[in-house]
Amino acid sequence: MPDTRYHLRDRPRRNRRTAALRGLMRETELSPAHLILPLFVTEGEDTRIPIGAMPGCYRLSLKHIVHLAREAYGLGVPAVALFPVLADSLKDKYATECKNPDGLLQRTVKALKDALPALAVITDVAMDPYSSDGHDGLVKDGEIVNDETVEILAEMAVAQAAAGADLVAPSDMMDGRVGKIREALDGNGFINTGILAYSAKYASAFYGPFREALDSAPRSGDKKTYQMDPANRREAIREVMLDVAEGADIVMVKPALAYLDVIADVAANVDLPVAAYQVSGEYAMIKAAAANGWLDEDRVVAETLTAIRRAGADMILTYFAIDYARRLH
Ligand code: PBG
């Protein structure tokens, strides 16, 4: 008999002894079916402009968007989230272009639904890509005014639904916008268009590369009067509960990796599906470290996405969606 001081009965390592056993014990599944690919669409016939701080990501013209969406779908990624890059000449204070039925975003949605009817298409509802002020809402005397913005957002959502979006995704953080958008969609007959609400979206430095991609940085001030303070956790529940009460179909936490506690809280508090957004800065950090040979990109991508799922996210928006799916195949 071994010395009883060393006679351990409980040995968790038994369950990790072989790959087969580890597979049986695995608590969290991560498949391409859980991923949503964000895409930046720009005008042009054959345009493909690299985004400096997001190596491997591009501003793409329609043809390339359809091509990439087809690849993603073929690899098992069921959805894309679209962000339009507009010329400054199309931007104004009221984001007027967002309602244009023949505008860039609306044309892209139609083209995707024609080419790939089974793909889920998600559109972003916020004024920043269309706004000469670069804010998600209407700026009046230096203030981002809430209620007038919500009226514009509701019209924007209806235009996107008319183009065929499966889900509209308000990323603006105005108060009451989910309720108004639901009302406007229903009032226009779009009862089946869902709302993916960016419910707990933080005022984060991790959005830097995205604002470069869209050239959408605020022309003055910051977004702290509408996006949440990164120090707050309970407030996320308040935001989420309001969106649930207003008719959201899915609630989202953004960014993801630095906010796993928030994802876990939200998942514990709602019955709705929970989404998380692995944002541009999270992507950039991994890419930069990998380019230096400091991290193994594939493993870090799988690990971070698994962690986000483990925290409670049902679905994840990630610029790595195709890379991850490709690696599995
Ligand atoms: C703005 C919007 C942002 C992102 C998605 N929608 C940036 C912001 O709030 O300034 C960020 C996405 C990312 O960083 O990947 N409506």
mmCIF file of C-alpha atoms and ligand atoms in Angstrom:
data_model
loop_
_atom_site.group_PDB
_atom_site.id
_atom_site.type_symbol
_atom_site.label_atom_id
_atom_site.label_comp_id
_atom_site.label_asym_id
_atom_site.label_seq_id
_atom_site.Cartn_x
_atom_site.Cartn_y
_atom_site.Cartn_z
ATOM 1 C CA MET A 1 0.000 0.000 0.000
ATOM 2 C CA PRO A 2 1.257 3.464 -0.753
ATOM 3 C CA ASP A 3 1.710 5.846 2.115
ATOM 4 C CA THR A 4 -1.833 7.134 2.900
ATOM 5 C CA ARG A 5 -0.629 10.715 2.835
ATOM 6 C CA TYR A 6 -0.250 10.161 -0.897
ATOM 7 C CA HIS A 7 -3.319 8.011 -1.405
ATOM 8 C CA LEU A 8 -5.493 10.351 -3.378
ATOM 9 C CA ARG A 9 -8.937 8.994 -4.196
ATOM 10 C CA ASP A 10 -10.071 12.048 -6.118
ATOM 11 C CA ARG A 11 -7.940 12.546 -9.180
ATOM 12 C CA PRO A 12 -9.533 14.969 -11.669
ATOM 13 C CA ARG A 13 -6.714 14.122 -14.070
ATOM 14 C CA ARG A 14 -8.363 10.732 -14.754
ATOM 15 C CA ASN A 15 -10.912 12.597 -16.868
ATOM 16 C CA ARG A 16 -8.210 14.255 -18.921
ATOM 17 C CA ARG A 17 -6.083 11.217 -19.596
ATOM 18 C CA THR A 18 -6.873 10.737 -23.304
ATOM 19 C CA ALA A 19 -8.329 12.829 -26.095
ATOM 20 C CA ALA A 20 -11.365 10.542 -26.202
ATOM 21 C CA LEU A 21 -12.065 11.081 -22.509
ATOM 22 C CA ARG A 22 -11.443 14.816 -22.757
ATOM 23 C CA GLY A 23 -13.947 14.969 -25.617
ATOM 24 C CA LEU A 24 -16.566 13.222 -23.503
ATOM 25 C CA MET A 25 -16.028 15.627 -20.615
ATOM 26 C CA ARG A 26 -16.049 18.805 -22.711
ATOM 27 C CA GLU A 27 -18.678 21.225 -21.418
ATOM 28 C CA THR A 28 -18.663 23.860 -24.138
ATOM 29 C CA GLU A 29 -19.280 23.367 -27.849
ATOM 30 C CA LEU A 30 -17.993 25.829 -30.402
ATOM 31 C CA SER A 31 -18.999 25.332 -34.006
ATOM 32 C CA PRO A 32 -19.269 27.643 -37.016
ATOM 33 C CA ALA A 33 -23.041 27.456 -36.452
ATOM 34 C CA HIS A 34 -22.532 29.787 -33.488
ATOM 35 C CA LEU A 35 -20.652 32.429 -35.461
ATOM 36 C CA ILE A 36 -21.673 35.598 -37.287
ATOM 37 C CA LEU A 37 -19.287 37.257 -39.736
ATOM 38 C CA PRO A 38 -19.174 41.079 -39.742
ATOM 39 C CA LEU A 39 -18.459 42.580 -43.171
ATOM 40 C CA PHE A 40 -17.581 46.105 -44.343
ATOM 41 C CA VAL A 41 -19.242 46.985 -47.619
ATOM 42 C CA THR A 42 -18.103 49.801 -49.878
ATOM 43 C CA GLU A 43 -19.033 51.132 -53.349
ATOM 44 C CA GLY A 44 -17.239 49.921 -56.441
ATOM 45 C CA GLU A 45 -17.092 47.181 -59.040
ATOM 46 C CA ASP A 46 -14.037 45.364 -57.852
ATOM 47 C CA THR A 47 -12.883 47.093 -54.672
ATOM 48 C CA ARG A 48 -10.964 45.422 -51.899
ATOM 49 C CA ILE A 49 -9.247 47.864 -49.551
ATOM 50 C CA PRO A 50 -7.214 46.418 -46.662
ATOM 51 C CA ILE A 51 -7.946 47.783 -43.181
ATOM 52 C CA GLY A 52 -4.689 48.732 -41.524
ATOM 53 C CA ALA A 53 -5.358 47.652 -37.960
ATOM 54 C CA MET A 54 -7.347 44.575 -39.012
ATOM 55 C CA PRO A 55 -5.021 42.483 -41.177
ATOM 56 C CA GLY A 56 -7.064 40.027 -43.229
ATOM 57 C CA CYS A 57 -10.154 42.286 -43.190
ATOM 58 C CA TYR A 58 -11.153 44.522 -46.094
ATOM 59 C CA ARG A 59 -13.626 47.086 -47.216
ATOM 60 C CA LEU A 60 -15.306 45.111 -49.964
ATOM 61 C CA SER A 61 -17.522 45.991 -52.888
ATOM 62 C CA LEU A 62 -20.714 44.043 -53.419
ATOM 63 C CA LYS A 63 -19.324 41.302 -55.610
ATOM 64 C CA HIS A 64 -16.643 40.464 -53.029
ATOM 65 C CA ILE A 65 -19.176 40.593 -50.197
ATOM 66 C CA VAL A 66 -21.348 38.015 -51.926
ATOM 67 C CA HIS A 67 -18.302 35.871 -52.620
ATOM 68 C CA LEU A 68 -17.142 35.945 -48.988
ATOM 69 C CA ALA A 69 -20.643 35.401 -47.613
ATOM 70 C CA ARG A 70 -20.960 32.364 -49.878
ATOM 71 C CA GLU A 71 -17.681 30.987 -48.574
ATOM 72 C CA ALA A 72 -18.747 31.600 -44.970
ATOM 73 C CA TYR A 73 -22.114 29.962 -45.524
ATOM 74 C CA GLY A 74 -20.484 26.999 -47.231
ATOM 75 C CA LEU A 75 -18.291 26.537 -44.172
ATOM 76 C CA GLY A 76 -21.303 26.486 -41.858
ATOM 77 C CA VAL A 77 -21.363 30.124 -40.738
ATOM 78 C CA PRO A 78 -25.078 30.956 -40.923
ATOM 79 C CA ALA A 79 -25.055 34.749 -40.735
ATOM 80 C CA VAL A 80 -23.312 37.969 -41.701
ATOM 81 C CA ALA A 81 -23.563 41.413 -40.094
ATOM 82 C CA LEU A 82 -23.191 44.301 -42.531
ATOM 83 C CA PHE A 83 -21.573 47.697 -41.983
ATOM 84 C CA PRO A 84 -21.578 50.215 -44.842
ATOM 85 C CA VAL A 85 -18.635 52.510 -45.584
ATOM 86 C CA LEU A 86 -19.974 55.736 -47.102
ATOM 87 C CA ALA A 87 -18.308 58.617 -48.891
ATOM 88 C CA ASP A 88 -18.303 61.824 -46.844
ATOM 89 C CA SER A 89 -20.421 63.436 -49.547
ATOM 90 C CA LEU A 90 -23.306 61.114 -48.590
ATOM 91 C CA LYS A 91 -23.108 61.913 -44.881
ATOM 92 C CA ASP A 92 -25.179 64.570 -43.197
ATOM 93 C CA LYS A 93 -26.434 65.560 -39.759
ATOM 94 C CA TYR A 94 -29.611 63.490 -40.012
ATOM 95 C CA ALA A 95 -28.106 60.374 -41.611
ATOM 96 C CA THR A 96 -30.606 60.869 -44.446
ATOM 97 C CA GLU A 97 -28.884 58.331 -46.711
ATOM 98 C CA CYS A 98 -29.772 55.488 -44.325
ATOM 99 C CA LYS A 99 -33.350 55.506 -45.643
ATOM 100 C CA ASN A 100 -32.423 55.392 -49.339
ATOM 101 C CA PRO A 101 -33.970 52.182 -50.727
ATOM 102 C CA ASP A 102 -31.172 52.110 -53.312
ATOM 103 C CA GLY A 103 -28.458 52.994 -50.827
ATOM 104 C CA LEU A 104 -25.343 50.860 -50.475
ATOM 105 C CA LEU A 105 -26.511 48.838 -47.486
ATOM 106 C CA GLN A 106 -29.975 48.161 -48.850
ATOM 107 C CA ARG A 107 -28.535 47.049 -52.218
ATOM 108 C CA THR A 108 -26.128 44.742 -50.426
ATOM 109 C CA VAL A 109 -28.872 43.130 -48.378
ATOM 110 C CA LYS A 110 -30.926 42.492 -51.524
ATOM 111 C CA ALA A 111 -27.960 41.067 -53.402
ATOM 112 C CA LEU A 112 -27.139 38.715 -50.533
ATOM 113 C CA LYS A 113 -30.705 37.526 -50.107
ATOM 114 C CA ASP A 114 -30.932 36.918 -53.879
ATOM 115 C CA ALA A 115 -27.665 35.014 -54.050
ATOM 116 C CA LEU A 116 -27.947 33.166 -50.724
ATOM 117 C CA PRO A 117 -31.562 33.087 -49.553
ATOM 118 C CA ALA A 118 -30.755 30.791 -46.626
ATOM 119 C CA LEU A 119 -28.052 33.057 -45.205
ATOM 120 C CA ALA A 120 -29.190 35.224 -42.274
ATOM 121 C CA VAL A 121 -28.459 38.886 -42.961
ATOM 122 C CA ILE A 122 -28.077 41.266 -40.024
ATOM 123 C CA THR A 123 -27.970 45.028 -40.461
ATOM 124 C CA ASP A 124 -26.632 47.660 -38.086
ATOM 125 C CA VAL A 125 -29.005 50.343 -36.851
ATOM 126 C CA ALA A 126 -27.048 53.417 -35.765
ATOM 127 C CA MET A 127 -26.364 56.765 -37.364
ATOM 128 C CA ASP A 128 -22.557 56.762 -37.332
ATOM 129 C CA PRO A 129 -21.831 55.373 -40.828
ATOM 130 C CA TYR A 130 -24.199 57.997 -42.285
ATOM 131 C CA SER A 131 -23.577 60.897 -39.936
ATOM 132 C CA SER A 132 -21.357 63.872 -40.692
ATOM 133 C CA ASP A 133 -20.874 64.122 -36.917
ATOM 134 C CA GLY A 134 -19.687 60.519 -36.627
ATOM 135 C CA HIS A 135 -21.996 59.852 -33.698
ATOM 136 C CA ASP A 136 -24.568 57.088 -33.340
ATOM 137 C CA GLY A 137 -27.217 59.719 -32.664
ATOM 138 C CA LEU A 138 -28.287 63.178 -33.716
ATOM 139 C CA VAL A 139 -26.035 65.949 -32.394
ATOM 140 C CA LYS A 140 -27.728 69.200 -31.322
ATOM 141 C CA ASP A 141 -25.732 71.917 -29.568
ATOM 142 C CA GLY A 142 -23.086 69.366 -28.714
ATOM 143 C CA GLU A 143 -25.592 66.945 -27.193
ATOM 144 C CA ILE A 144 -26.580 63.535 -28.577
ATOM 145 C CA VAL A 145 -30.335 63.907 -28.396
ATOM 146 C CA ASN A 146 -32.205 60.735 -27.575
ATOM 147 C CA ASP A 147 -35.799 60.885 -28.735
ATOM 148 C CA GLU A 148 -35.232 62.486 -32.133
ATOM 149 C CA THR A 149 -32.503 59.921 -32.782
ATOM 150 C CA VAL A 150 -34.880 57.092 -31.967
ATOM 151 C CA GLU A 151 -37.323 58.338 -34.641
ATOM 152 C CA ILE A 152 -34.527 58.238 -37.230
ATOM 153 C CA LEU A 153 -33.399 54.791 -36.085
ATOM 154 C CA ALA A 154 -36.916 53.416 -36.426
ATOM 155 C CA GLU A 155 -37.075 54.639 -40.036
ATOM 156 C CA MET A 156 -33.618 53.213 -40.712
ATOM 157 C CA ALA A 157 -34.706 49.826 -39.373
ATOM 158 C CA VAL A 158 -37.805 49.833 -41.594
ATOM 159 C CA ALA A 159 -35.670 50.604 -44.682
ATOM 160 C CA GLN A 160 -33.376 47.690 -43.810
ATOM 161 C CA ALA A 161 -36.300 45.347 -43.203
ATOM 162 C CA ALA A 162 -37.797 46.396 -46.556
ATOM 163 C CA ALA A 163 -34.520 45.432 -48.216
ATOM 164 C CA GLY A 164 -34.825 41.979 -46.660
ATOM 165 C CA ALA A 165 -32.753 41.998 -43.474
ATOM 166 C CA ASP A 166 -33.530 39.027 -41.231
ATOM 167 C CA LEU A 167 -32.446 40.866 -38.101
ATOM 168 C CA VAL A 168 -31.913 44.554 -37.459
ATOM 169 C CA ALA A 169 -29.301 45.263 -34.824
ATOM 170 C CA PRO A 170 -29.465 48.607 -33.022
ATOM 171 C CA SER A 171 -25.919 49.370 -31.857
ATOM 172 C CA ASP A 172 -26.585 52.967 -30.861
ATOM 173 C CA MET A 173 -27.490 52.667 -27.148
ATOM 174 C CA MET A 174 -30.263 55.288 -27.234
ATOM 175 C CA ASP A 175 -32.986 54.779 -24.624
ATOM 176 C CA GLY A 176 -36.230 53.267 -25.837
ATOM 177 C CA ARG A 177 -35.082 52.463 -29.340
ATOM 178 C CA VAL A 178 -35.906 48.772 -29.257
ATOM 179 C CA GLY A 179 -39.560 49.487 -28.449
ATOM 180 C CA LYS A 180 -39.837 52.150 -31.154
ATOM 181 C CA ILE A 181 -38.140 49.944 -33.738
ATOM 182 C CA ARG A 182 -40.464 47.027 -32.922
ATOM 183 C CA GLU A 183 -43.474 49.321 -33.241
ATOM 184 C CA ALA A 184 -42.241 50.725 -36.561
ATOM 185 C CA LEU A 185 -41.446 47.276 -37.980
ATOM 186 C CA ASP A 186 -44.829 45.889 -36.984
ATOM 187 C CA GLY A 187 -46.596 49.028 -38.195
ATOM 188 C CA ASN A 188 -45.038 48.498 -41.621
ATOM 189 C CA GLY A 189 -45.865 44.818 -41.779
ATOM 190 C CA PHE A 190 -42.391 43.521 -40.948
ATOM 191 C CA ILE A 191 -43.647 41.316 -38.128
ATOM 192 C CA ASN A 192 -41.035 38.655 -38.853
ATOM 193 C CA THR A 193 -37.975 40.896 -38.826
ATOM 194 C CA GLY A 194 -36.140 40.264 -35.577
ATOM 195 C CA ILE A 195 -34.252 42.663 -33.323
ATOM 196 C CA LEU A 196 -30.757 41.791 -32.183
ATOM 197 C CA ALA A 197 -30.245 44.467 -29.530
ATOM 198 C CA TYR A 198 -26.799 45.686 -28.571
ATOM 199 C CA SER A 199 -28.107 45.915 -25.018
ATOM 200 C CA ALA A 200 -24.936 46.222 -22.966
ATOM 201 C CA LYS A 201 -22.536 48.044 -25.230
ATOM 202 C CA TYR A 202 -19.634 49.671 -23.457
ATOM 203 C CA ALA A 203 -17.717 52.862 -24.285
ATOM 204 C CA SER A 204 -14.671 50.829 -25.228
ATOM 205 C CA ALA A 205 -11.231 51.584 -26.611
ATOM 206 C CA PHE A 206 -11.456 48.222 -28.383
ATOM 207 C CA TYR A 207 -13.539 49.790 -31.190
ATOM 208 C CA GLY A 208 -10.584 51.775 -32.520
ATOM 209 C CA PRO A 209 -9.801 49.648 -35.605
ATOM 210 C CA PHE A 210 -13.499 49.498 -36.572
ATOM 211 C CA ARG A 211 -13.747 53.276 -36.619
ATOM 212 C CA GLU A 212 -10.744 53.308 -38.946
ATOM 213 C CA ALA A 213 -12.465 50.717 -41.137
ATOM 214 C CA LEU A 214 -15.616 52.835 -41.413
ATOM 215 C CA ASP A 215 -13.908 56.190 -41.084
ATOM 216 C CA SER A 216 -16.636 56.809 -38.509
ATOM 217 C CA ALA A 217 -14.820 58.217 -35.494
ATOM 218 C CA PRO A 218 -16.820 60.957 -33.721
ATOM 219 C CA ARG A 219 -15.857 64.361 -35.119
ATOM 220 C CA SER A 220 -16.074 65.785 -31.611
ATOM 221 C CA GLY A 221 -16.438 64.389 -28.104
ATOM 222 C CA ASP A 222 -16.779 60.703 -27.283
ATOM 223 C CA LYS A 223 -19.609 58.176 -26.895
ATOM 224 C CA LYS A 224 -19.694 58.068 -23.114
ATOM 225 C CA THR A 225 -23.099 59.697 -22.723
ATOM 226 C CA TYR A 226 -24.739 56.754 -24.483
ATOM 227 C CA GLN A 227 -22.388 53.762 -24.363
ATOM 228 C CA MET A 228 -21.891 52.192 -20.928
ATOM 229 C CA ASP A 229 -19.118 52.816 -18.439
ATOM 230 C CA PRO A 230 -16.724 49.816 -18.500
ATOM 231 C CA ALA A 231 -16.763 49.915 -14.687
ATOM 232 C CA ASN A 232 -20.423 48.878 -14.511
ATOM 233 C CA ARG A 233 -21.872 45.404 -14.206
ATOM 234 C CA ARG A 234 -25.318 45.763 -12.589
ATOM 235 C CA GLU A 235 -26.241 48.461 -15.073
ATOM 236 C CA ALA A 236 -25.909 45.889 -17.866
ATOM 237 C CA ILE A 237 -28.813 43.957 -16.377
ATOM 238 C CA ARG A 238 -30.935 47.097 -16.305
ATOM 239 C CA GLU A 239 -30.178 47.777 -19.976
ATOM 240 C CA VAL A 240 -30.856 44.172 -20.938
ATOM 241 C CA MET A 241 -34.139 43.992 -19.019
ATOM 242 C CA LEU A 242 -35.401 47.151 -20.712
ATOM 243 C CA ASP A 243 -34.585 45.728 -24.149
ATOM 244 C CA VAL A 244 -36.319 42.468 -23.254
ATOM 245 C CA ALA A 245 -39.402 44.379 -22.107
ATOM 246 C CA GLU A 246 -39.357 46.459 -25.309
ATOM 247 C CA GLY A 247 -39.405 43.391 -27.528
ATOM 248 C CA ALA A 248 -35.816 42.406 -28.341
ATOM 249 C CA ASP A 249 -35.408 38.909 -29.810
ATOM 250 C CA ILE A 250 -31.719 38.536 -28.916
ATOM 251 C CA VAL A 251 -29.644 40.604 -26.484
ATOM 252 C CA MET A 252 -25.965 41.358 -26.923
ATOM 253 C CA VAL A 253 -22.937 42.225 -24.824
ATOM 254 C CA LYS A 254 -20.066 44.084 -26.480
ATOM 255 C CA PRO A 255 -17.045 43.856 -26.398
ATOM 256 C CA ALA A 256 -16.678 40.207 -25.401
ATOM 257 C CA LEU A 257 -13.407 39.092 -23.852
ATOM 258 C CA ALA A 258 -13.030 41.909 -21.333
ATOM 259 C CA TYR A 259 -16.731 41.531 -20.376
ATOM 260 C CA LEU A 260 -17.148 37.801 -19.717
ATOM 261 C CA ASP A 261 -18.615 38.527 -16.285
ATOM 262 C CA VAL A 262 -21.301 40.636 -17.927
ATOM 263 C CA ILE A 263 -22.068 37.907 -20.479
ATOM 264 C CA ALA A 264 -22.439 35.417 -17.625
ATOM 265 C CA ASP A 265 -24.743 37.747 -15.674
ATOM 266 C CA VAL A 266 -26.899 38.415 -18.713
ATOM 267 C CA ALA A 267 -27.159 34.719 -19.595
ATOM 268 C CA ALA A 268 -28.220 33.986 -16.022
ATOM 269 C CA ASN A 269 -30.875 36.693 -16.027
ATOM 270 C CA VAL A 270 -32.713 36.334 -19.347
ATOM 271 C CA ASP A 271 -34.453 33.574 -21.307
ATOM 272 C CA LEU A 272 -33.603 35.171 -24.639
ATOM 273 C CA PRO A 273 -30.630 34.069 -26.701
ATOM 274 C CA VAL A 274 -27.459 35.980 -25.828
ATOM 275 C CA ALA A 275 -24.971 37.287 -28.376
ATOM 276 C CA ALA A 276 -21.479 38.666 -27.798
ATOM 277 C CA TYR A 277 -19.277 40.695 -30.135
ATOM 278 C CA GLN A 278 -15.573 39.926 -30.323
ATOM 279 C CA VAL A 279 -14.774 43.418 -31.582
ATOM 280 C CA SER A 280 -12.151 44.879 -33.877
ATOM 281 C CA GLY A 281 -9.647 45.623 -31.106
ATOM 282 C CA GLU A 282 -9.853 42.058 -29.832
ATOM 283 C CA TYR A 283 -9.149 40.878 -33.374
ATOM 284 C CA ALA A 284 -6.280 43.357 -33.794
ATOM 285 C CA MET A 285 -4.584 42.290 -30.555
ATOM 286 C CA ILE A 286 -4.549 38.637 -31.548
ATOM 287 C CA LYS A 287 -3.424 39.387 -35.108
ATOM 288 C CA ALA A 288 -0.601 41.658 -33.946
ATOM 289 C CA ALA A 289 0.732 39.205 -31.389
ATOM 290 C CA ALA A 290 0.485 36.334 -33.879
ATOM 291 C CA ALA A 291 2.273 38.342 -36.584
ATOM 292 C CA ASN A 292 5.150 38.763 -34.159
ATOM 293 C CA GLY A 293 5.222 35.061 -33.485
ATOM 294 C CA TRP A 294 4.256 35.708 -29.866
ATOM 295 C CA LEU A 295 0.978 33.781 -29.864
ATOM 296 C CA ASP A 296 -0.387 30.813 -31.784
ATOM 297 C CA GLU A 297 -3.246 32.490 -33.619
ATOM 298 C CA ASP A 298 -5.426 29.451 -34.287
ATOM 299 C CA ARG A 299 -5.250 28.265 -30.707
ATOM 300 C CA VAL A 300 -5.874 31.698 -29.219
ATOM 301 C CA VAL A 301 -8.853 32.234 -31.529
ATOM 302 C CA ALA A 302 -10.389 28.901 -30.509
ATOM 303 C CA GLU A 303 -9.660 29.577 -26.849
ATOM 304 C CA THR A 304 -11.143 33.078 -26.772
ATOM 305 C CA LEU A 305 -14.256 32.051 -28.722
ATOM 306 C CA THR A 306 -14.723 29.047 -26.447
ATOM 307 C CA ALA A 307 -14.359 31.292 -23.400
ATOM 308 C CA ILE A 308 -17.034 33.623 -24.740
ATOM 309 C CA ARG A 309 -19.354 30.645 -25.307
ATOM 310 C CA ARG A 310 -18.506 29.225 -21.875
ATOM 311 C CA ALA A 311 -19.436 32.540 -20.256
ATOM 312 C CA GLY A 312 -22.916 32.159 -21.730
ATOM 313 C CA ALA A 313 -23.004 33.512 -25.282
ATOM 314 C CA ASP A 314 -25.148 31.511 -27.688
ATOM 315 C CA MET A 315 -23.706 33.295 -30.714
ATOM 316 C CA ILE A 316 -20.610 35.366 -31.387
ATOM 317 C CA LEU A 317 -19.899 38.079 -33.916
ATOM 318 C CA THR A 318 -16.271 37.599 -34.875
ATOM 319 C CA TYR A 319 -13.961 38.644 -37.691
ATOM 320 C CA PHE A 320 -12.364 35.205 -37.280
ATOM 321 C CA ALA A 321 -15.556 33.362 -38.338
ATOM 322 C CA ILE A 322 -14.199 32.168 -41.699
ATOM 323 C CA ASP A 323 -10.712 31.400 -40.349
ATOM 324 C CA TYR A 324 -12.129 29.326 -37.528
ATOM 325 C CA ALA A 325 -14.586 27.482 -39.775
ATOM 326 C CA ARG A 326 -11.918 26.838 -42.421
ATOM 327 C CA ARG A 327 -9.614 25.320 -39.874
ATOM 328 C CA LEU A 328 -12.268 22.829 -38.794
ATOM 329 C CA HIS A 329 -12.812 21.653 -42.375
HETATM 330 C C1 PBG B 1 -21.238 51.832 -34.034
HETATM 331 C C2 PBG B 1 -20.577 50.509 -33.968
HETATM 332 C C3 PBG B 1 -19.288 50.304 -33.488
HETATM 333 C C4 PBG B 1 -19.010 48.947 -33.620
HETATM 334 C C5 PBG B 1 -20.146 48.332 -34.180
HETATM 335 N N1 PBG B 1 -21.119 49.328 -34.374
HETATM 336 C C6 PBG B 1 -18.274 51.258 -33.006
HETATM 337 C C7 PBG B 1 -18.646 52.309 -32.070
HETATM 338 O O1 PBG B 1 -19.589 52.195 -31.274
HETATM 339 O O2 PBG B 1 -17.973 53.330 -32.111
HETATM 340 C C8 PBG B 1 -17.719 48.336 -33.208
HETATM 341 C C9 PBG B 1 -17.379 47.010 -33.746
HETATM 342 C C10 PBG B 1 -15.958 46.649 -33.607
HETATM 343 O O3 PBG B 1 -15.134 47.371 -33.000
HETATM 344 O O4 PBG B 1 -15.610 45.594 -34.129
HETATM 345 N N2 PBG B 1 -22.585 51.871 -34.193
#
